[in-house]
Structure formats: C-alpha cells, structure tokens
Coordinates of C-alpha atoms and ligand atoms in Angstrom, one line a residue:
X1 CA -126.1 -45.1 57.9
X2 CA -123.6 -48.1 58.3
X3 CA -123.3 -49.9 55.0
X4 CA -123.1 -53.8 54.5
X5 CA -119.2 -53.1 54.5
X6 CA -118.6 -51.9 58.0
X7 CA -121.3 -54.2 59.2
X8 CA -119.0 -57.0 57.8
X9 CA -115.7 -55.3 59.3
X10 CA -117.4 -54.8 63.1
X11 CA -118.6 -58.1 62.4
X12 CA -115.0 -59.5 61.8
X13 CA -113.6 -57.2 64.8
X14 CA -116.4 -58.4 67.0
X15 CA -117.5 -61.7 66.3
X16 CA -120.2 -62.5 68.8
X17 CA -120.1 -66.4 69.0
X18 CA -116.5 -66.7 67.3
X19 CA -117.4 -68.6 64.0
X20 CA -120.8 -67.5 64.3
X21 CA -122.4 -65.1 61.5
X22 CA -126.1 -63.8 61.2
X23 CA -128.1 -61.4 62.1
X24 CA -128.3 -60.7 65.7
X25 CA -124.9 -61.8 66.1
X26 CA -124.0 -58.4 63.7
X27 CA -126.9 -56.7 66.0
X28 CA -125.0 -58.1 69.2
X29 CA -121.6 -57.3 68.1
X30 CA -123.3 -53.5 66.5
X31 CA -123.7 -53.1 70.9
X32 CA -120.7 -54.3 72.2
X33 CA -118.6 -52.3 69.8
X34 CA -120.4 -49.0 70.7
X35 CA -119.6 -49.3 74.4
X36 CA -116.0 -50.6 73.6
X37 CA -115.2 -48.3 71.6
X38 CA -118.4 -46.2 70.1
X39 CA -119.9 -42.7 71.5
X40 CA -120.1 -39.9 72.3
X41 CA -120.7 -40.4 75.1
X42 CA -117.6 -42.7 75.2
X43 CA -117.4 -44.9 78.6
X44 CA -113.8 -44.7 79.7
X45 CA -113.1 -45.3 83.1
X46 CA -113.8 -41.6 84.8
X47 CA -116.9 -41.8 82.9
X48 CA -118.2 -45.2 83.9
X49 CA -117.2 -45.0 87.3
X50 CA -118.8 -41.6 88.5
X51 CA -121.9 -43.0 89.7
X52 CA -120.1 -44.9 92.0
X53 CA -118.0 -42.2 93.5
X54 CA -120.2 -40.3 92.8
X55 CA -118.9 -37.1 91.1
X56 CA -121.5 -35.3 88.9
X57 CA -120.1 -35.3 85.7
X58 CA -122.4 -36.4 83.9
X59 CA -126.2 -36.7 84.2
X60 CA -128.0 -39.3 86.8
X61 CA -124.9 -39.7 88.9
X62 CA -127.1 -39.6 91.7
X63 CA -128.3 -43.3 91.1
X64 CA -124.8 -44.4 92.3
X65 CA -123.9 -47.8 90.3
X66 CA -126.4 -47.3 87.9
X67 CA -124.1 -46.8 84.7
X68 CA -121.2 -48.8 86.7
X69 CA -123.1 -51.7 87.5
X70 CA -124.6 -51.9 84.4
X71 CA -121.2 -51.6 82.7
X72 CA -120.2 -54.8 84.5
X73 CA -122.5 -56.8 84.5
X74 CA -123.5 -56.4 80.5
X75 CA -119.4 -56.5 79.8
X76 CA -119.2 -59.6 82.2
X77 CA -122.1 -61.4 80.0
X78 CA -120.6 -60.7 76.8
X79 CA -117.3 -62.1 77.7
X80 CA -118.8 -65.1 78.4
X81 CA -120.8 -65.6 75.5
X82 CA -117.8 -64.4 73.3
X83 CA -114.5 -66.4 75.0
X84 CA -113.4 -63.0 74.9
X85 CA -111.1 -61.3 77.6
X86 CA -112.4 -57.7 77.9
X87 CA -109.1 -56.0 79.8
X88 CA -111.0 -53.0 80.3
X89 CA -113.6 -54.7 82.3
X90 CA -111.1 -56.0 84.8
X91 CA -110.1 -52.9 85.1
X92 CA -113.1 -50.7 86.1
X93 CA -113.8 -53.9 88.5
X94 CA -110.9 -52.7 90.6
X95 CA -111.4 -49.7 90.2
X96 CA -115.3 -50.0 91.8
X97 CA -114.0 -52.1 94.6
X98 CA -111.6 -49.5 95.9
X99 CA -114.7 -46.9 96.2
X100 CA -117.2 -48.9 98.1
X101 CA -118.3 -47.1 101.4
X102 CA -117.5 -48.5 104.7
X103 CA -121.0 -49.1 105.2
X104 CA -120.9 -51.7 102.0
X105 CA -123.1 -49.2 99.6
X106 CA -121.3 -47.5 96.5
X107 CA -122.1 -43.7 95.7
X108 CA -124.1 -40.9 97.2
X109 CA -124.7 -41.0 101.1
X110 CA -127.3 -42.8 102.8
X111 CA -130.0 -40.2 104.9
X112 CA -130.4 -41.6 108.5
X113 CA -134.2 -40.8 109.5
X114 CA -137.1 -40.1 106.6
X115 CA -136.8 -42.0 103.4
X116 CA -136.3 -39.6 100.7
X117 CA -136.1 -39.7 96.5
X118 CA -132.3 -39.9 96.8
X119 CA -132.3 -42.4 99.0
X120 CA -134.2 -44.2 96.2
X121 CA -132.1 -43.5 94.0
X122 CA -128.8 -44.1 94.9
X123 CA -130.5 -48.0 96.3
X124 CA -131.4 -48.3 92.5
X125 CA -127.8 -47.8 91.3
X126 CA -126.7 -50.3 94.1
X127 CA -128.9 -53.3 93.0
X128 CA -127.5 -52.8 89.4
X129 CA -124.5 -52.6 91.2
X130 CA -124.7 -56.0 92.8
X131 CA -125.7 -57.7 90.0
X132 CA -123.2 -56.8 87.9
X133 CA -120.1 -57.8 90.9
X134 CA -122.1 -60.6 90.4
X135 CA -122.4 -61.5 87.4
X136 CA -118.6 -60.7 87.1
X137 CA -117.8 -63.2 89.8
X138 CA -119.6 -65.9 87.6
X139 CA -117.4 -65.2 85.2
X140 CA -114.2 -64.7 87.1
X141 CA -114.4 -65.9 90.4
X142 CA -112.1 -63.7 92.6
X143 CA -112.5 -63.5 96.3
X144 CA -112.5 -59.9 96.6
X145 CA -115.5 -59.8 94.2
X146 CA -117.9 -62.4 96.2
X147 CA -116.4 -60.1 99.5
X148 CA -117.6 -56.3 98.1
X149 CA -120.9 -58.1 97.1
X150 CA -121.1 -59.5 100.7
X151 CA -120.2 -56.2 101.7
X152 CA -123.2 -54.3 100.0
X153 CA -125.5 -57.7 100.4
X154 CA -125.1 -57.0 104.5
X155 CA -125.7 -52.9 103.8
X156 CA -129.3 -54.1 102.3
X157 CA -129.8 -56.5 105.1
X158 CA -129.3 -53.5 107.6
X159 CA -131.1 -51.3 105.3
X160 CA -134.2 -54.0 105.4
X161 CA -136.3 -52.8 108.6
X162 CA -136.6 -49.1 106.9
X163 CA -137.4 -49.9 102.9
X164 CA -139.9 -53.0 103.9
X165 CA -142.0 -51.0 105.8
X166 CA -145.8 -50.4 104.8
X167 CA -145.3 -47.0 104.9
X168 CA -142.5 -46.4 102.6
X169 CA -144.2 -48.7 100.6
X170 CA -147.0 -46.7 100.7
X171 CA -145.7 -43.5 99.7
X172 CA -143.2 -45.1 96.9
X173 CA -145.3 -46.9 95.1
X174 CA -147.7 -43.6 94.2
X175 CA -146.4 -41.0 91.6
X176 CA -143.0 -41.3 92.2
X177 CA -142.1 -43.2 89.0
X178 CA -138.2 -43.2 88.6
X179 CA -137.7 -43.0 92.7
X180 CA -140.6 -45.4 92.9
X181 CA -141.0 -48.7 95.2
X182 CA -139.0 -50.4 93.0
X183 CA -136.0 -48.7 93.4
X184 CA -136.0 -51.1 96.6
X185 CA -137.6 -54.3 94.9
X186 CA -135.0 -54.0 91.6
X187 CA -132.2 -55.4 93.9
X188 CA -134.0 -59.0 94.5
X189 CA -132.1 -60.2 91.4
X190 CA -128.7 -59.5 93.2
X191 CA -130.1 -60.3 96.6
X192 CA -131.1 -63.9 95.0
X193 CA -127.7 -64.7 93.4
X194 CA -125.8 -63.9 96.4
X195 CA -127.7 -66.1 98.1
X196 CA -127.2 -68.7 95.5
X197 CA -123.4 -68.0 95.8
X198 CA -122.9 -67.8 99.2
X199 CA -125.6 -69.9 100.4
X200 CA -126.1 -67.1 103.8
X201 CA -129.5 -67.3 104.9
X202 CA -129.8 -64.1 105.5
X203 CA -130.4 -62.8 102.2
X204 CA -132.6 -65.5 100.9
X205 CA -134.9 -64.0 103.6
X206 CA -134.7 -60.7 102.6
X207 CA -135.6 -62.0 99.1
X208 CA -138.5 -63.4 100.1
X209 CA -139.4 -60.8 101.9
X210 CA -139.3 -58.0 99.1
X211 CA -141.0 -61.1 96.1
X212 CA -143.7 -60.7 98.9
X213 CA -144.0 -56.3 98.4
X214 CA -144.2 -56.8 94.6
X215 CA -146.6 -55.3 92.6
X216 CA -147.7 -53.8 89.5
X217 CA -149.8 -50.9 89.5
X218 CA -150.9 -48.0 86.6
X219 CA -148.0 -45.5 85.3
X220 CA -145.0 -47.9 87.1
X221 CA -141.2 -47.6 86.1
X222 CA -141.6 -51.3 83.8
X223 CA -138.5 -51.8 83.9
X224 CA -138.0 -51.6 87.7
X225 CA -140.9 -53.5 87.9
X226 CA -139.3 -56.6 85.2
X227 CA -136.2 -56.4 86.9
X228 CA -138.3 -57.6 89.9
X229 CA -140.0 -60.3 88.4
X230 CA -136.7 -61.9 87.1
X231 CA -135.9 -61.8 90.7
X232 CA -138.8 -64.5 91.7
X233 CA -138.1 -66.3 88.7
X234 CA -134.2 -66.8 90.2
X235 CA -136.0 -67.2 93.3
X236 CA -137.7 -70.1 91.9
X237 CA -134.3 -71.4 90.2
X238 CA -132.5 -71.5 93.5
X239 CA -135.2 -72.6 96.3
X240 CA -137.2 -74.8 93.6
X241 CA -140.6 -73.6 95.1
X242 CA -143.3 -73.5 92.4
X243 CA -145.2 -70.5 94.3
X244 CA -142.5 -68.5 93.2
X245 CA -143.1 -69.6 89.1
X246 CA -146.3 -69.0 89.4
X247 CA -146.0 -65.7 91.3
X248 CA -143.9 -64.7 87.8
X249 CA -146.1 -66.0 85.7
X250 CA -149.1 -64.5 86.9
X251 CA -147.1 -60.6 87.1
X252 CA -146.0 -61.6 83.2
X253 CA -149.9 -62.4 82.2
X254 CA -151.0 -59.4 84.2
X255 CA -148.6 -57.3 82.0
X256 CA -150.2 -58.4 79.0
X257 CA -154.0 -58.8 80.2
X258 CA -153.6 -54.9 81.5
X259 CA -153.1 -53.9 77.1
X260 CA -149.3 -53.1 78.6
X261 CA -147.9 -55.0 75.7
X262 CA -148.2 -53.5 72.4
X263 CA -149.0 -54.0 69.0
X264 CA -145.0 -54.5 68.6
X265 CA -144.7 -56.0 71.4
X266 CA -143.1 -53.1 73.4
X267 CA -143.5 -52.5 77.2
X268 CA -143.8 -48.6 77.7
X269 CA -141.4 -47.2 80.0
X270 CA -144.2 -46.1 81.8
X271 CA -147.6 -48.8 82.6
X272 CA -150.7 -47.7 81.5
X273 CA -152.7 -45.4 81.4
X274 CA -149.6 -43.0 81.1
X275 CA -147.7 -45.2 78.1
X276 CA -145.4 -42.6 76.6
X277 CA -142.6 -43.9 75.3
X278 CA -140.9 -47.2 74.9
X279 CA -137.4 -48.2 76.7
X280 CA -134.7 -50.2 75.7
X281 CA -134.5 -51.5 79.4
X282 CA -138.2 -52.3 79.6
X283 CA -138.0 -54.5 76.2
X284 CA -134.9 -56.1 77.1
X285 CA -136.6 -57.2 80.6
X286 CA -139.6 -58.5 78.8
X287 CA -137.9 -60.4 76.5
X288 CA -135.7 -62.5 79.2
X289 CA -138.4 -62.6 81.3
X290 CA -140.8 -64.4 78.2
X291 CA -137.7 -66.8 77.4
X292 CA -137.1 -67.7 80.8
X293 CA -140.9 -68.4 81.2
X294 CA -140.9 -70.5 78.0
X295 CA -137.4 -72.4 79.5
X296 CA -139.2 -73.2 83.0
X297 CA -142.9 -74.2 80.9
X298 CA -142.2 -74.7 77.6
X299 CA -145.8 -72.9 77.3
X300 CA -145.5 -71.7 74.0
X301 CA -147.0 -68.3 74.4
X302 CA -144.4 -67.4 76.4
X303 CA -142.1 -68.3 73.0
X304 CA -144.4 -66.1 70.9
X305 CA -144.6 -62.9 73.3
X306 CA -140.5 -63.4 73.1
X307 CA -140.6 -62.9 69.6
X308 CA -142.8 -60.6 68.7
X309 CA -140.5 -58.6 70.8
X310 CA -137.4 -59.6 69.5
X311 CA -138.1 -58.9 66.0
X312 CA -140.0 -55.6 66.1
X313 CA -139.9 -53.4 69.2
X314 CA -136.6 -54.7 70.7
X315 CA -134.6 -54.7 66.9
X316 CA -136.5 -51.4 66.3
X317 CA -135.4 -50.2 69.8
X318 CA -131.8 -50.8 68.9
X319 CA -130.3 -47.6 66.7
X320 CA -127.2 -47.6 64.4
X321 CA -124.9 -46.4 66.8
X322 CA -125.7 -49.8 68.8
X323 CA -127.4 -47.6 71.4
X324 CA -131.0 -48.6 72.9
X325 CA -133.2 -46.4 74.2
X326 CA -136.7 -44.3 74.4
X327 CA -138.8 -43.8 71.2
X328 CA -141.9 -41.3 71.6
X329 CA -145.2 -43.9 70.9
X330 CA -148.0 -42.4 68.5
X331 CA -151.6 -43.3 68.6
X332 CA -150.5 -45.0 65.3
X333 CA -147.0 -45.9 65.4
X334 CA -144.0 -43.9 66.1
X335 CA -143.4 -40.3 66.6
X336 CA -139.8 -39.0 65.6
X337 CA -138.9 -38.0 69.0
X338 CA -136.4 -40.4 70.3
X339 CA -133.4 -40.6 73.0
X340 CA -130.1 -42.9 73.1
X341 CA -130.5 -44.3 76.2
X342 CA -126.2 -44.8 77.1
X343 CA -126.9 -44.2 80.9
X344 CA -128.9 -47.8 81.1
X345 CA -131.0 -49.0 78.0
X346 CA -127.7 -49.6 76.2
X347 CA -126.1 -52.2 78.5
X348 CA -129.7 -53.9 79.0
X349 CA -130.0 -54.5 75.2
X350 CA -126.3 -56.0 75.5
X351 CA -126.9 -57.8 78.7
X352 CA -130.1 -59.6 76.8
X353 CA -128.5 -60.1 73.6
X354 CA -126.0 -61.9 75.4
X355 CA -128.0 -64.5 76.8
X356 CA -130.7 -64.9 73.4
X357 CA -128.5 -67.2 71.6
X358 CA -129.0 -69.8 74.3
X359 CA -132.7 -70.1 74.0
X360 CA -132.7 -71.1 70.6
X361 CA -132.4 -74.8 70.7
X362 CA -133.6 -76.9 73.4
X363 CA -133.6 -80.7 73.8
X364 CA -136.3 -83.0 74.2
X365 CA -137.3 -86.5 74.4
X366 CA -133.6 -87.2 73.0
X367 CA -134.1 -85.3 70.0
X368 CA -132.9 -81.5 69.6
X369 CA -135.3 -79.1 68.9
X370 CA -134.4 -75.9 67.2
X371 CA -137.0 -73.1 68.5
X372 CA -136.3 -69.7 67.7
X373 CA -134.4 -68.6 64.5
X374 CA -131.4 -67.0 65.6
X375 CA -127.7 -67.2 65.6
X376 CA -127.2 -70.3 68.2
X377 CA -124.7 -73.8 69.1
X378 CA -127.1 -76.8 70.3
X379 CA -126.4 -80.2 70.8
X380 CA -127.9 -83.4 72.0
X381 CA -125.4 -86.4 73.0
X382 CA -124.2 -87.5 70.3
X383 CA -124.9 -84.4 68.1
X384 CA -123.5 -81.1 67.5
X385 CA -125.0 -78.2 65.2
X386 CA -124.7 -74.6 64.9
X387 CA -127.7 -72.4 63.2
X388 CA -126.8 -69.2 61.5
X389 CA -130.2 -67.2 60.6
X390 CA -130.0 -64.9 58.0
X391 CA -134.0 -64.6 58.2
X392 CA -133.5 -61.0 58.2
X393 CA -132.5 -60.9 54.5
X394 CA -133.8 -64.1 53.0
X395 CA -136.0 -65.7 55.3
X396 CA -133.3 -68.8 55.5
X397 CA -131.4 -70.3 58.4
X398 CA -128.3 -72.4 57.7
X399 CA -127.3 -75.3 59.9
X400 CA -124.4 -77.0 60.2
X401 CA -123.5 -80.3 62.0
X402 CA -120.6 -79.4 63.9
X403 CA -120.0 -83.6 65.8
X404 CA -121.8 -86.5 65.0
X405 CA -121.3 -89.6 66.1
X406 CA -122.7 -91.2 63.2
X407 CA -126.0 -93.2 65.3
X408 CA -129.4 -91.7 64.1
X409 CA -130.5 -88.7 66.0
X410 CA -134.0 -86.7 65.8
X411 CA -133.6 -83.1 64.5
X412 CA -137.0 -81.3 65.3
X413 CA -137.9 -77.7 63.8
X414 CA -140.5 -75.4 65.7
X415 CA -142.9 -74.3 62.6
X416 CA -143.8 -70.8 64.4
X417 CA -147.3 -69.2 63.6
X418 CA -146.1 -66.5 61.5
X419 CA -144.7 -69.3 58.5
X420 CA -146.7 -71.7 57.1
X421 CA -144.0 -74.4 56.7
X422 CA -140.3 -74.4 57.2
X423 CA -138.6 -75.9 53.9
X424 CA -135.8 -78.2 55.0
X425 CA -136.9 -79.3 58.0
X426 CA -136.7 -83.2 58.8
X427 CA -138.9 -84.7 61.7
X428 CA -137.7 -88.5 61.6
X429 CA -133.9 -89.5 62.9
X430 CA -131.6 -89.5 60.5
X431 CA -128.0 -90.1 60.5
X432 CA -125.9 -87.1 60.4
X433 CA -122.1 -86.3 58.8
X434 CA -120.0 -83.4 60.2
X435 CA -119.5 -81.0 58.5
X436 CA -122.9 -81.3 56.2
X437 CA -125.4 -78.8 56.1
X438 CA -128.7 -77.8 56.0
X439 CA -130.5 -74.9 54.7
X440 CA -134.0 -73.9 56.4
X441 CA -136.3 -71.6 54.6
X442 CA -139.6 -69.9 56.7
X443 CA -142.0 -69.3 54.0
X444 CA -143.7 -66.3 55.5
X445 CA -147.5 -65.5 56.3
X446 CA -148.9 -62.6 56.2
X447 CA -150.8 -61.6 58.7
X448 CA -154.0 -58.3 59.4
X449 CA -154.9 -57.2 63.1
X450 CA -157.8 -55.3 62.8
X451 CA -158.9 -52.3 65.9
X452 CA -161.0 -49.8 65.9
X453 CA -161.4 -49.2 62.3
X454 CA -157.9 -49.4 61.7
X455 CA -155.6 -52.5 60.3
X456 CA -152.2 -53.6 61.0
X457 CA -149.7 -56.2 59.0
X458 CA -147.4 -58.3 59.9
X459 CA -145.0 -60.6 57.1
X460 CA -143.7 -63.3 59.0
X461 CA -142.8 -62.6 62.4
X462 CA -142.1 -58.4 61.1
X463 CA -144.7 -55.9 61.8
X464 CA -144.7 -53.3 58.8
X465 CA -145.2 -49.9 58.6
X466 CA -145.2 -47.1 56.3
X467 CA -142.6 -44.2 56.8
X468 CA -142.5 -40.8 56.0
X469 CA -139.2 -40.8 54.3
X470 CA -139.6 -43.7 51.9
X471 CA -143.5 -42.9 51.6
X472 CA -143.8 -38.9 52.1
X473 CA -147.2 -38.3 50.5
X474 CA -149.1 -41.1 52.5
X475 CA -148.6 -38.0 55.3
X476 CA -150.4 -35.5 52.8
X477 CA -153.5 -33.9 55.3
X478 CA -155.5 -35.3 56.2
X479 CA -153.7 -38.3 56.2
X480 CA -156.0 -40.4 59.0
X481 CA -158.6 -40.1 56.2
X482 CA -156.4 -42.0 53.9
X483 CA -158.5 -45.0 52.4
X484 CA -156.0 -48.1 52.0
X485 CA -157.2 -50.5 49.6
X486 CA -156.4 -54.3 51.1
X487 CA -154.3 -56.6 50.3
X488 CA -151.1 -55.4 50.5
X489 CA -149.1 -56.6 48.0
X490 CA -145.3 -57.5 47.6
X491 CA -143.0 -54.9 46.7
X492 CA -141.7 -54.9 43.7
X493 CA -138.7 -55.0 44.0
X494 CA -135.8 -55.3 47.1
X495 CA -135.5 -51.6 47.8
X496 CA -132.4 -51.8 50.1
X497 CA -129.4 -53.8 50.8
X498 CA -128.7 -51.4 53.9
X499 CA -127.3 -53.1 57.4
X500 CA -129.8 -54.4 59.4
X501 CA -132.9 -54.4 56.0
X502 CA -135.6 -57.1 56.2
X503 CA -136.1 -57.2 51.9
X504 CA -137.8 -60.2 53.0
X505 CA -140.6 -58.6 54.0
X506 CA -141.1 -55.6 52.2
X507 CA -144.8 -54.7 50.7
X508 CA -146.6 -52.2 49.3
X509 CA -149.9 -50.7 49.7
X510 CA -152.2 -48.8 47.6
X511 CA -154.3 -46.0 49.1
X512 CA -156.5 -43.3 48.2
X513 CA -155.3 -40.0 49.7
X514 CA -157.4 -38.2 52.2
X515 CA -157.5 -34.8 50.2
X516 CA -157.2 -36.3 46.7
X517 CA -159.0 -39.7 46.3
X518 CA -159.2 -39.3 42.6
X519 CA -155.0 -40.1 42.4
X520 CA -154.2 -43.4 44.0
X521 CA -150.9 -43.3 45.6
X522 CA -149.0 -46.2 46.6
X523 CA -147.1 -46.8 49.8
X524 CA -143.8 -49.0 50.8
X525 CA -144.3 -50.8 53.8
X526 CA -140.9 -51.9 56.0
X527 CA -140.7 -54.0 58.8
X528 CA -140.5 -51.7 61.8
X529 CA -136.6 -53.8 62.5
X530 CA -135.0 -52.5 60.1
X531 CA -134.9 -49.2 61.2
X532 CA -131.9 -50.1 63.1
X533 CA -130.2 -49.2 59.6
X534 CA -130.8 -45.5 60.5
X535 CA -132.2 -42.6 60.4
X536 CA -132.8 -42.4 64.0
X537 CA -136.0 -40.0 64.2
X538 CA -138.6 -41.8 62.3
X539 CA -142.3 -41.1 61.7
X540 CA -143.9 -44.5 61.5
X541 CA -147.6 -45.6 60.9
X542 CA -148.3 -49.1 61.7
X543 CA -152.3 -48.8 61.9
X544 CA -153.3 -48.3 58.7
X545 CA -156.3 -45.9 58.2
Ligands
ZN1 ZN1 -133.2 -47.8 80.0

C-alpha cells in the first residue's frame, strides 16, 4: 500500500501541473510514473514497440499499434499538460516511424480478399496508432510525423471500399466483440484530426462516411464504441455542423437510457445484457466524452454524469500501481476478481487525466466560473487563479489568485447537487490581490438510491460501500438477509490516513445479521475511490440489503 510519504515523493518527482498539488494531480502523477518508470510489465522500447513490428512477445501483439499508439499519444498528452520533455517518448516516435509498412499501416499484414478477425484487429491497433502520431505532432510538430500519419491516413482511404461495406458491417457488428465493427469505426478520431491538420478532403469524407455506420447495439466493445463517438464530436469541432452534436449526444443519452451506466457511473466493457466487468478504457471514454458534452452545451447533466464517474468508478478503476483496468461487477457491488489492464486501460486513464484539469473552470458572461473541484489554472482577462482540491481528504478546495489587475472581477462557484452550500464562495465582483487566497469548503449531502428492495448511499459526490476486509462479519451467511437499520451514521472516527483515503466521507451502518439478528453488528462504509490505496482484489457491497 503506498503511504502518504511516497505519495508526497512521486508527487515531488512528478508534479502534474508544476506548482500544482491535490488530489488528482497525485492520481495523475500515481499514472504517469508507473509507465515511466513502474511495472512489471515495464514498457521500454522492445516492449512498447512490438505491436507495431509486430513480434509476439507479449500478449495482443496482433492489434498492431495498440500498446504503441497508445503509448504516444497518452505520453504526448502528459507532456503537454506537464511542460515536461519526456526523452523517452521521442524516442519510441522514431523508432515507430522506421517500421511503418510500405503500404502506410503498422504491424501484422493486411489479407487481400475476405475480411477476417485479424484484419480487425490489427485496423484497431492502427487507429490508436494514428491518434497518437497525432496527438504527438500537436505537441511537436515535425514533418515526418504529419507524413507517416498521411502515410497510414491514405492506407484507410484505400482500405475504405472493403470495411464500409454493408456486409462486413453486417457480420462485425454481431458477436464478434473485441474484432467487432468498431475496430473500423475507432479510427474516426484520427481520421478527423488529420483532416483538421492537413485540411485533405479526402479524409473528412471518409469520416463522414464511417459517423454515418455508427451504432450501438447489446453486448458491444464500449469502449470501441466511445472512442467512436468522440470522433463525431471532433467532427463537429472541425466542420461546425450541429447534426454531428446532436448525433453524439443522442449515442451519449442512448448509453445511459439503455441502464448502460451504473450505479457508479461505470460503462461495462461489454453493453448490456452481457455487463461483466468494468474497463478502465470504457470509463475514461465516458468521462471525456460527458466533459466535452458539457464544454459544447453547458447542459449540466452532462457535468453530473462526468462526475459521478470521476469520483467513483474511474478513481475506483485506478489501482496503486497507477494501472487501470477490469474489475469483475457483482449483482451488488464488486467481486474481487480484477485485471491491470497495461496493454490499453492504463494509457486511457492517463490520456483522460491529462485533459480533466482543463474542464474545471470555464468563463462566462465575464466572470470565471469554477465547475468541477479538481486540481486546475483558470483565468478571465484580467484575472488569474489556480484551485488545488484537496476534497478527497477534507472536503476543501484552496484558491489562489495567481494575476490581478486590481479592477473588480466576478468569481462564480458551481454549488453541485451532492453539497448543500459551498462555504467561501463569493457571487458579486470583488476586487482581487495576488497572491491572496481562498479556501472553499463543500459541506456534503448525503444521499439514498433506493432499487428493488435494496439501498445505496452516496456522501457528497462518493458512493460508499462496505468491504469485506474492514467489515468481515457483514459477509457472515446469509448475508443478503442482512437487515441494515437506516440512517447511516458518521463514523466515528477518521479510520485512515492512507494515499488516496476519502475520511471525508466515511460512515457507518448498523445491521442486524442474517443468521444472528439478536447481535447487532455495525459496518464501516468507504467511498468506493479510495480503494485506489490498495488492496487490489476487493469484495464490495454497495446495495445494501
Ligand atoms: Zn482498456
């Protein structure tokens, strides 16, 4: 389990926005250390890049760019939310350029006639692939970067007349799950930005053409089917057509309207009805896909969906090595089976942490409005403040006023659902000094969901749940028949000062056991987040019997 100690060193070592300290800046920097630096599996270059050559190594090779493309792309984002150099990411970028086909694709041959599952997956790899050259020429724009995307954009282009057909279509978008349809779809989001880039008609056509093959349909790859979505919302940025925001919009409510969202606000890896398991990827998708949503509408649903995932099922996703990845789901919580994800889920929860910080303030009729309580820098003209949220461990966020220019400005907090006032918070303009600050303080609701018999509780924005290492007897058979006696109350005292604990939240419950109602028990119950902390197999009830 890390202790508050080396969350402070990596923290030091890694300092996600430099200056910046808090909580999902630790959780960012937790990420970006473990592929640096953390394993096993540790990512040096043979490892990273044998996907591209491909050479099977390692597991999953076969969807060529996958872990390479991801590597990239993530690496390319956190250098640019950092100011860091990252040498080694330089590196494996000319590395991957010298193995890219003569045909433009990276990784395992193309078949010539019938589509088959390897064809799918090595077209998979490639879309991560593109994206990440991509999102690595945004960052450093070399020429020989824009021409190996060209290079793989115009080996899609050729590639078009096969994958867009109904047929293939047809047959891809049945059982075939991680070889599905969207192996083909998943590389709009590359397909847009080169088109963005390079302004070549070509591909903006072929992205139209493949927004116009997208669906969602029961026991889909989510995350393939995310990925895709983000696409037509870049579509949108680039062509400014609105059919194309509501296209996204409508797949994002679908996704919740089809019970694909749950209780934590995870995505399954797998639509319903199958829903096995969560993944990293999946959450990570959702959770860009709600804060670009609530960027382009400011509808604030698309804001809450955000963080309910952010600060249950995406913080619970993440484990102590930094790793994301699959968690078995329970009929009433979690099951203890669970999987680092290194060969994708990891560099998706990097790749979205990277961009989080920037959705946290926005600006509105001149004033600046400070949305969603995380680690961020905002400013308005005229104004300059950074937040650092330590809501994790004491519910506060502390801002700081980083440039005034000493005229009144209007600083606006979002009061959220889940307090019921945020102490500190000024709504009329005020004149500001820099370098004064300003301590917010969510006072928390708490919060039951009731289904089926069964409750659920949520303190503040955390959803709680009772484990079976801090609360073994609660698991005594027949637990299910378990009666907890409501409310739940605070716990007594803060049990943990762990990396990554939410004592903010903690509560306790008193039950009556299933087999022995005549002794009461009582039960702790922990914001599913804080799990992060470690162990990493956990046993979690979240409805309450
Ligand atoms: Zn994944």
């Amino acid at each position: 389990m890390l202790n508050v100690t080396l969350r402070f060193l990596i923290a030091l070592l890694f300092c996600a926005t430099p200056g910046l300290a808090g909580d999902w800046s630790a959780r960012f920097d937790l990420t970006l250390h473990r592929i640096l630096q953390g394993g096993p599996p540790h990512f040096d270059d043979a490892f990273v890049l044998a996907d591209a050559v491909p050479q099977n190594t390692r597991r999953f090779t076969n969807f060529s760019g996958d872990v390479s493309g991801r590597y990239i792309g993530a690496l390319a984002a956190a250098a640019r939310h950092t100011g860091r150099s990252l040498p080694q990411l330089d590196r494996i970028v000319a590395k991957t350029l010298q193995l890219q086909k003569p045909d433009g694709h990276f990784g395992a041959p193309m078949s010539e006639h019938q589509v088959t599952n390897d064809d799918m997956a090595m077209l998979w790899g490639n879309g991560r692939m593109l994206i990440g050259l991509l999102e690595y020429y945004a960052l450093s724009p070399r020429a020989e970067v824009l021409a190996s995307a060209r290079k793989l954009g115009d080996f899609l282009v050729r590639q078009a007349p096969r994958f867009n057909s109904e047929q293939v279509r047809r047959e891809y978008n049945g059982e075939k799950f991680a070889v599905g349809y969207i192996c083909w779809t998943s590389n709009l989001e590359g397909l847009v930005e080169l088109y963005r880039v390079t302004r070549d008609g070509r591909y903006l056509a072929l992205a139209r053409e493949i927004a116009s093959r997208t669906d969602r349909h029961p026991s889909q790859h989510s995350h393939g089917f995310l990925s895709t979505v983000r696409g037509i919302v870049q579509l949108y940025r680039v062509t400014g057509e609105h059919s194309y925001l509501e296209q996204a919009k409508q797949q994002w409510q679908g996704v919740i309207d089809s019970g694909n969202v749950l209780l934590q606000g995870a995505v399954p890896e797998m639509f319903a009805p199958a829903v096995k398991r969560d993944e990293g990827c999946s959450e990570a998708d959702w959770l860009r896909l709600s804060l670009e949503l609530w960027q382009l509408t400011r509808d604030p649903q698309c804001l809450r969906q955000a963080e309910l995932t952010l600060f249950n099922e995406f913080a619970f996703n993440q484990f102590h090595s930094g790793d994301f990845g699959h968690h078995l789901l329970a009929a009433d919580g979690i099951a203890p089976d669970f999987a680092h994800a290194w060969w994708c889920c990891t560099f998706h929860g990097l790749r979205a942490m990277a961009v989080l910080f920037d959705y946290a303030f926005h600006q509105s009729d001149g004033a600046l409005v400070y949305d969603l309580p995380v680690d961020a820098r905002g400013g308005i003209p005229g104004l300059e403040l950074q937040a650092e949220s330590s809501l994790e461990r004491d519910g506060t966020v502390l801002l700081t006023v980083l440039k005034s220019d000493g005229a009144p400005h209007v600083l606006k907090v979002r009061v959220p659902l889940w307090a019921s006032e945020v102490k500190g918070a000024l709504a009329s303009a005020r004149v500001w000094k820099t370098g004064e600050t300003v301590t917010l303080t969510y006072v928390m609701r708490t919060r039951e969901v009731r289904q089926a018999g069964r409750t659920a509780i949520f303190c503040g924005p955390w959803l709680l749940a009772v484990d079976e290492t801090r609360s073994p007897n609660f698991f005594d058979e027949p637990y299910t028949e378990n009666k907890v006696q409501w409310p739940a109350e605070p716990a007594p005292a803060a049990i943990s000062a762990a990396a990554f604990s939410v004592p903010a939240a903690h509560m306790q419950i008193r039950y009556l056991p299933g087999g022995y109602p005549v002794q009461p028990g009582t039960a702790l119950l922990r914001p599913m987040a804080e799990y992060t902390g470690g162990p990493d197999s956990n046993r979690l009830v979240f409805w309450l019997p």
